[in-house]
Amino acid sequence: MARKPGVSKQDIRQQIWDYMESQNLADFPRPVHHRIPNFKEASRAAEHFPRLQAFKVARTIKVNPDAPQTNARFFVLDSKKTLLVPTPRLRMGLFNKITPPPGATKDILRKCATSQGVRSYSTPVGLDSRVLVDLVVVGSVAVSEKGWRIGKGEGYADLEYAMMVSMGAVSQGTPVVTIVHDCQVVDIPEALLEDHDLTVDYILTPTRVIATGCERPKPTGIIWSKISSEVMGKIPILRSLRCRERQAGRDVTLQDEPRHLLGTGSQQPPPLSTVRRHQDPQQPESCSGQGEDGPSNTVFIGNLPRGTRVSELKRALQELGTVPQRLTWQGPQRRAFLHYEAPISAQQAVSCLQGLRLGAATLKVALARPQRAGDVTGSCAEEPCPDRPSAVSDL
């Protein structure tokens, strides 16, 4: 399809969406506007996928969760390779590993490759999994034979790739494939590309396999200055990666964040121990990070779901890279205190843990008041002093 001159990314998207609708080139869901189009003959285009040499040598393959890549996901499972699928809008982590039941038939594998199957047969992959991805499949609205790619405009594919770079899961040599209709292959001016835009190495259509030979460098990590606080609030794993990069001394200033509010990171704390305490069940109404003794190195965690085990909280802290030196557990009162080596570490933990959920509950997270003599937990407003520890365990 010919491209009109002097257009923006959104103009190109709109032109393709309009054309596909007018020519009835897509299946459900319709209309295709603001989506990765589920084009007709997507299954035929995906048949090229297992023939690629990059597919044959890959062991772990990440495929986006959109409908036109359903057949690509099936080929990964049918070839007994490891399939990773990003969680929609990255709400519950970065990606999941799809594990079919033992002895799964081809029909069951096809079900595993659907959106429902991805939900039913998936296991979350944490930041510490040290997974290595050998091949990446992304959806596109438009793509050029040179490898320039335009998504639907929300930036999730670009961000997913940048996060995988930050995790060490991919490198510049990791091939990227997109599967599209022939009409989605158009000329895209290189001037429209930005540093965070992901390029592709292979384009699969119902009629062609295009090796782009793209030499433009792929994103080298997360560009924090292009991410807003609103986006950070929606993606918990992004907050975790930010904490890790801050602790490594990298600049993680957000798009709308004053630079002077950021501090430098600190080294990973030693293994976590737990102090269990009995305490008055009264819930603190508010916490403050500043008091007469200076800033606090203790973080208050409240609104823990009833019946939560300390191991569940420890696991969440490990996955988020915010392990404290010590943890004071007050499970019956649905709260805990995290003790860090320095106030800056506690402040970073508060930032990282905002929006943390255990079960259906969103936890309350705030700095506790500074420690006073004889008070090893720190305290919050109207918080009674705890009794002596009744049990201590190591993580």
JSON list of N, CA and C in Angstrom, two decimals, residues 49 55 59 61 63 70-85 96-101 104-114 117-118 121:
[
{"chain": "A", "resi": 49, "resn": "PHE", "atom": "N", "xyz": [7.25, -19.05, 10.00]},
{"chain": "A", "resi": 49, "resn": "PHE", "atom": "CA", "xyz": [8.02, -18.87, 11.23]},
{"chain": "A", "resi": 49, "resn": "PHE", "atom": "C", "xyz": [8.94, -20.05, 11.55]},
{"chain": "A", "resi": 55, "resn": "PHE", "atom": "N", "xyz": [14.54, -19.43, 14.16]},
{"chain": "A", "resi": 55, "resn": "PHE", "atom": "CA", "xyz": [13.60, -20.24, 14.94]},
{"chain": "A", "resi": 55, "resn": "PHE", "atom": "C", "xyz": [14.21, -21.60, 15.25]},
{"chain": "A", "resi": 59, "resn": "ARG", "atom": "N", "xyz": [15.97, -21.65, 21.57]},
{"chain": "A", "resi": 59, "resn": "ARG", "atom": "CA", "xyz": [15.42, -22.52, 22.62]},
{"chain": "A", "resi": 59, "resn": "ARG", "atom": "C", "xyz": [14.30, -21.83, 23.39]},
{"chain": "A", "resi": 61, "resn": "ILE", "atom": "N", "xyz": [11.67, -18.52, 23.21]},
{"chain": "A", "resi": 61, "resn": "ILE", "atom": "CA", "xyz": [11.12, -17.54, 22.28]},
{"chain": "A", "resi": 61, "resn": "ILE", "atom": "C", "xyz": [10.02, -16.74, 22.98]},
{"chain": "A", "resi": 63, "resn": "VAL", "atom": "N", "xyz": [6.85, -14.34, 22.41]},
{"chain": "A", "resi": 63, "resn": "VAL", "atom": "CA", "xyz": [5.87, -13.98, 21.39]},
{"chain": "A", "resi": 63, "resn": "VAL", "atom": "C", "xyz": [4.81, -13.09, 22.03]},
{"chain": "A", "resi": 70, "resn": "THR", "atom": "N", "xyz": [-1.20, -16.07, 17.25]},
{"chain": "A", "resi": 70, "resn": "THR", "atom": "CA", "xyz": [-1.62, -17.32, 17.89]},
{"chain": "A", "resi": 70, "resn": "THR", "atom": "C", "xyz": [-0.92, -18.52, 17.28]},
{"chain": "A", "resi": 71, "resn": "ASN", "atom": "N", "xyz": [-0.85, -18.58, 15.96]},
{"chain": "A", "resi": 71, "resn": "ASN", "atom": "CA", "xyz": [-0.22, -19.72, 15.30]},
{"chain": "A", "resi": 71, "resn": "ASN", "atom": "C", "xyz": [1.29, -19.76, 15.56]},
{"chain": "A", "resi": 72, "resn": "ALA", "atom": "N", "xyz": [1.91, -18.58, 15.68]},
{"chain": "A", "resi": 72, "resn": "ALA", "atom": "CA", "xyz": [3.34, -18.55, 16.01]},
{"chain": "A", "resi": 72, "resn": "ALA", "atom": "C", "xyz": [3.58, -19.15, 17.39]},
{"chain": "A", "resi": 73, "resn": "ARG", "atom": "N", "xyz": [2.70, -18.82, 18.33]},
{"chain": "A", "resi": 73, "resn": "ARG", "atom": "CA", "xyz": [2.84, -19.40, 19.67]},
{"chain": "A", "resi": 73, "resn": "ARG", "atom": "C", "xyz": [2.67, -20.92, 19.63]},
{"chain": "A", "resi": 74, "resn": "PHE", "atom": "N", "xyz": [1.73, -21.38, 18.81]},
{"chain": "A", "resi": 74, "resn": "PHE", "atom": "CA", "xyz": [1.54, -22.83, 18.68]},
{"chain": "A", "resi": 74, "resn": "PHE", "atom": "C", "xyz": [2.81, -23.50, 18.16]},
{"chain": "A", "resi": 75, "resn": "PHE", "atom": "N", "xyz": [3.44, -22.92, 17.13]},
{"chain": "A", "resi": 75, "resn": "PHE", "atom": "CA", "xyz": [4.64, -23.54, 16.57]},
{"chain": "A", "resi": 75, "resn": "PHE", "atom": "C", "xyz": [5.76, -23.63, 17.60]},
{"chain": "A", "resi": 76, "resn": "VAL", "atom": "N", "xyz": [5.86, -22.65, 18.48]},
{"chain": "A", "resi": 76, "resn": "VAL", "atom": "CA", "xyz": [6.87, -22.70, 19.54]},
{"chain": "A", "resi": 76, "resn": "VAL", "atom": "C", "xyz": [6.61, -23.88, 20.46]},
{"chain": "A", "resi": 77, "resn": "LEU", "atom": "N", "xyz": [5.36, -24.03, 20.89]},
{"chain": "A", "resi": 77, "resn": "LEU", "atom": "CA", "xyz": [5.01, -25.12, 21.80]},
{"chain": "A", "resi": 77, "resn": "LEU", "atom": "C", "xyz": [5.14, -26.48, 21.09]},
{"chain": "A", "resi": 78, "resn": "ASP", "atom": "N", "xyz": [4.70, -26.55, 19.85]},
{"chain": "A", "resi": 78, "resn": "ASP", "atom": "CA", "xyz": [4.75, -27.81, 19.12]},
{"chain": "A", "resi": 78, "resn": "ASP", "atom": "C", "xyz": [6.18, -28.25, 18.87]},
{"chain": "A", "resi": 79, "resn": "SER", "atom": "N", "xyz": [7.10, -27.31, 18.82]},
{"chain": "A", "resi": 79, "resn": "SER", "atom": "CA", "xyz": [8.52, -27.63, 18.63]},
{"chain": "A", "resi": 79, "resn": "SER", "atom": "C", "xyz": [9.24, -27.89, 19.95]},
{"chain": "A", "resi": 80, "resn": "LYS", "atom": "N", "xyz": [8.46, -27.91, 21.04]},
{"chain": "A", "resi": 80, "resn": "LYS", "atom": "CA", "xyz": [8.99, -28.17, 22.38]},
{"chain": "A", "resi": 80, "resn": "LYS", "atom": "C", "xyz": [10.03, -27.15, 22.82]},
{"chain": "A", "resi": 81, "resn": "LYS", "atom": "N", "xyz": [9.84, -25.94, 22.37]},
{"chain": "A", "resi": 81, "resn": "LYS", "atom": "CA", "xyz": [10.67, -24.84, 22.82]},
{"chain": "A", "resi": 81, "resn": "LYS", "atom": "C", "xyz": [9.96, -24.11, 23.96]},
{"chain": "A", "resi": 82, "resn": "THR", "atom": "N", "xyz": [10.70, -23.29, 24.69]},
{"chain": "A", "resi": 82, "resn": "THR", "atom": "CA", "xyz": [10.11, -22.53, 25.79]},
{"chain": "A", "resi": 82, "resn": "THR", "atom": "C", "xyz": [9.42, -21.29, 25.24]},
{"chain": "A", "resi": 83, "resn": "LEU", "atom": "N", "xyz": [8.14, -21.13, 25.58]},
{"chain": "A", "resi": 83, "resn": "LEU", "atom": "CA", "xyz": [7.36, -19.99, 25.11]},
{"chain": "A", "resi": 83, "resn": "LEU", "atom": "C", "xyz": [7.13, -19.01, 26.25]},
{"chain": "A", "resi": 84, "resn": "LEU", "atom": "N", "xyz": [7.54, -17.76, 26.03]},
{"chain": "A", "resi": 84, "resn": "LEU", "atom": "CA", "xyz": [7.28, -16.68, 26.97]},
{"chain": "A", "resi": 84, "resn": "LEU", "atom": "C", "xyz": [6.31, -15.69, 26.32]},
{"chain": "A", "resi": 85, "resn": "VAL", "atom": "N", "xyz": [5.30, -15.28, 27.07]},
{"chain": "A", "resi": 85, "resn": "VAL", "atom": "CA", "xyz": [4.30, -14.34, 26.56]},
{"chain": "A", "resi": 85, "resn": "VAL", "atom": "C", "xyz": [4.18, -13.17, 27.53]},
{"chain": "A", "resi": 96, "resn": "ASN", "atom": "N", "xyz": [5.11, -14.43, 31.13]},
{"chain": "A", "resi": 96, "resn": "ASN", "atom": "CA", "xyz": [4.79, -15.72, 31.72]},
{"chain": "A", "resi": 96, "resn": "ASN", "atom": "C", "xyz": [5.34, -16.83, 30.84]},
{"chain": "A", "resi": 97, "resn": "LYS", "atom": "N", "xyz": [5.72, -17.91, 31.45]},
{"chain": "A", "resi": 97, "resn": "LYS", "atom": "CA", "xyz": [6.13, -19.11, 30.72]},
{"chain": "A", "resi": 97, "resn": "LYS", "atom": "C", "xyz": [4.90, -19.99, 30.54]},
{"chain": "A", "resi": 98, "resn": "ILE", "atom": "N", "xyz": [4.64, -20.40, 29.30]},
{"chain": "A", "resi": 98, "resn": "ILE", "atom": "CA", "xyz": [3.49, -21.24, 29.01]},
{"chain": "A", "resi": 98, "resn": "ILE", "atom": "C", "xyz": [3.91, -22.70, 29.11]},
{"chain": "A", "resi": 99, "resn": "THR", "atom": "N", "xyz": [3.28, -23.42, 30.03]},
{"chain": "A", "resi": 99, "resn": "THR", "atom": "CA", "xyz": [3.64, -24.82, 30.28]},
{"chain": "A", "resi": 99, "resn": "THR", "atom": "C", "xyz": [2.43, -25.71, 30.00]},
{"chain": "A", "resi": 100, "resn": "PRO", "atom": "N", "xyz": [2.40, -26.38, 28.84]},
{"chain": "A", "resi": 100, "resn": "PRO", "atom": "CA", "xyz": [1.27, -27.27, 28.53]},
{"chain": "A", "resi": 100, "resn": "PRO", "atom": "C", "xyz": [1.24, -28.46, 29.48]},
{"chain": "A", "resi": 101, "resn": "PRO", "atom": "N", "xyz": [0.08, -29.07, 29.66]},
{"chain": "A", "resi": 101, "resn": "PRO", "atom": "CA", "xyz": [0.01, -30.26, 30.53]},
{"chain": "A", "resi": 101, "resn": "PRO", "atom": "C", "xyz": [0.81, -31.41, 29.93]},
{"chain": "A", "resi": 104, "resn": "ALA", "atom": "N", "xyz": [0.45, -33.35, 26.21]},
{"chain": "A", "resi": 104, "resn": "ALA", "atom": "CA", "xyz": [-0.51, -32.52, 25.47]},
{"chain": "A", "resi": 104, "resn": "ALA", "atom": "C", "xyz": [-0.53, -32.87, 23.99]},
{"chain": "A", "resi": 105, "resn": "THR", "atom": "N", "xyz": [-1.73, -33.02, 23.44]},
{"chain": "A", "resi": 105, "resn": "THR", "atom": "CA", "xyz": [-1.89, -33.25, 22.01]},
{"chain": "A", "resi": 105, "resn": "THR", "atom": "C", "xyz": [-1.77, -31.92, 21.26]},
{"chain": "A", "resi": 106, "resn": "LYS", "atom": "N", "xyz": [-1.76, -31.98, 19.93]},
{"chain": "A", "resi": 106, "resn": "LYS", "atom": "CA", "xyz": [-1.70, -30.76, 19.14]},
{"chain": "A", "resi": 106, "resn": "LYS", "atom": "C", "xyz": [-2.92, -29.88, 19.39]},
{"chain": "A", "resi": 107, "resn": "ASP", "atom": "N", "xyz": [-4.07, -30.51, 19.60]},
{"chain": "A", "resi": 107, "resn": "ASP", "atom": "CA", "xyz": [-5.28, -29.72, 19.88]},
{"chain": "A", "resi": 107, "resn": "ASP", "atom": "C", "xyz": [-5.14, -28.95, 21.19]},
{"chain": "A", "resi": 108, "resn": "ILE", "atom": "N", "xyz": [-4.56, -29.61, 22.19]},
{"chain": "A", "resi": 108, "resn": "ILE", "atom": "CA", "xyz": [-4.35, -28.94, 23.48]},
{"chain": "A", "resi": 108, "resn": "ILE", "atom": "C", "xyz": [-3.31, -27.84, 23.34]},
{"chain": "A", "resi": 109, "resn": "LEU", "atom": "N", "xyz": [-2.26, -28.10, 22.56]},
{"chain": "A", "resi": 109, "resn": "LEU", "atom": "CA", "xyz": [-1.24, -27.07, 22.34]},
{"chain": "A", "resi": 109, "resn": "LEU", "atom": "C", "xyz": [-1.85, -25.86, 21.64]},
{"chain": "A", "resi": 110, "resn": "ARG", "atom": "N", "xyz": [-2.77, -26.09, 20.72]},
{"chain": "A", "resi": 110, "resn": "ARG", "atom": "CA", "xyz": [-3.43, -24.97, 20.05]},
{"chain": "A", "resi": 110, "resn": "ARG", "atom": "C", "xyz": [-4.25, -24.16, 21.05]},
{"chain": "A", "resi": 111, "resn": "LYS", "atom": "N", "xyz": [-4.85, -24.85, 22.01]},
{"chain": "A", "resi": 111, "resn": "LYS", "atom": "CA", "xyz": [-5.60, -24.14, 23.05]},
{"chain": "A", "resi": 111, "resn": "LYS", "atom": "C", "xyz": [-4.64, -23.35, 23.95]},
{"chain": "A", "resi": 112, "resn": "CYS", "atom": "N", "xyz": [-3.49, -23.94, 24.25]},
{"chain": "A", "resi": 112, "resn": "CYS", "atom": "CA", "xyz": [-2.49, -23.25, 25.08]},
{"chain": "A", "resi": 112, "resn": "CYS", "atom": "C", "xyz": [-1.98, -21.97, 24.40]},
{"chain": "A", "resi": 113, "resn": "ALA", "atom": "N", "xyz": [-2.02, -21.96, 23.07]},
{"chain": "A", "resi": 113, "resn": "ALA", "atom": "CA", "xyz": [-1.50, -20.82, 22.32]},
{"chain": "A", "resi": 113, "resn": "ALA", "atom": "C", "xyz": [-2.52, -19.68, 22.22]},
{"chain": "A", "resi": 114, "resn": "THR", "atom": "N", "xyz": [-3.78, -19.92, 22.59]},
{"chain": "A", "resi": 114, "resn": "THR", "atom": "CA", "xyz": [-4.79, -18.87, 22.55]},
{"chain": "A", "resi": 114, "resn": "THR", "atom": "C", "xyz": [-4.67, -17.97, 23.77]},
{"chain": "A", "resi": 117, "resn": "GLY", "atom": "N", "xyz": [-5.70, -19.87, 26.76]},
{"chain": "A", "resi": 117, "resn": "GLY", "atom": "CA", "xyz": [-4.69, -20.84, 27.14]},
{"chain": "A", "resi": 117, "resn": "GLY", "atom": "C", "xyz": [-3.50, -20.20, 27.81]},
{"chain": "A", "resi": 118, "resn": "VAL", "atom": "N", "xyz": [-3.13, -19.01, 27.34]},
{"chain": "A", "resi": 118, "resn": "VAL", "atom": "CA", "xyz": [-2.02, -18.28, 27.96]},
{"chain": "A", "resi": 118, "resn": "VAL", "atom": "C", "xyz": [-2.35, -17.99, 29.42]},
{"chain": "A", "resi": 121, "resn": "TYR", "atom": "N", "xyz": [-2.42, -21.71, 31.42]},
{"chain": "A", "resi": 121, "resn": "TYR", "atom": "CA", "xyz": [-1.25, -22.59, 31.49]},
{"chain": "A", "resi": 121, "resn": "TYR", "atom": "C", "xyz": [0.04, -21.80, 31.69]}
]
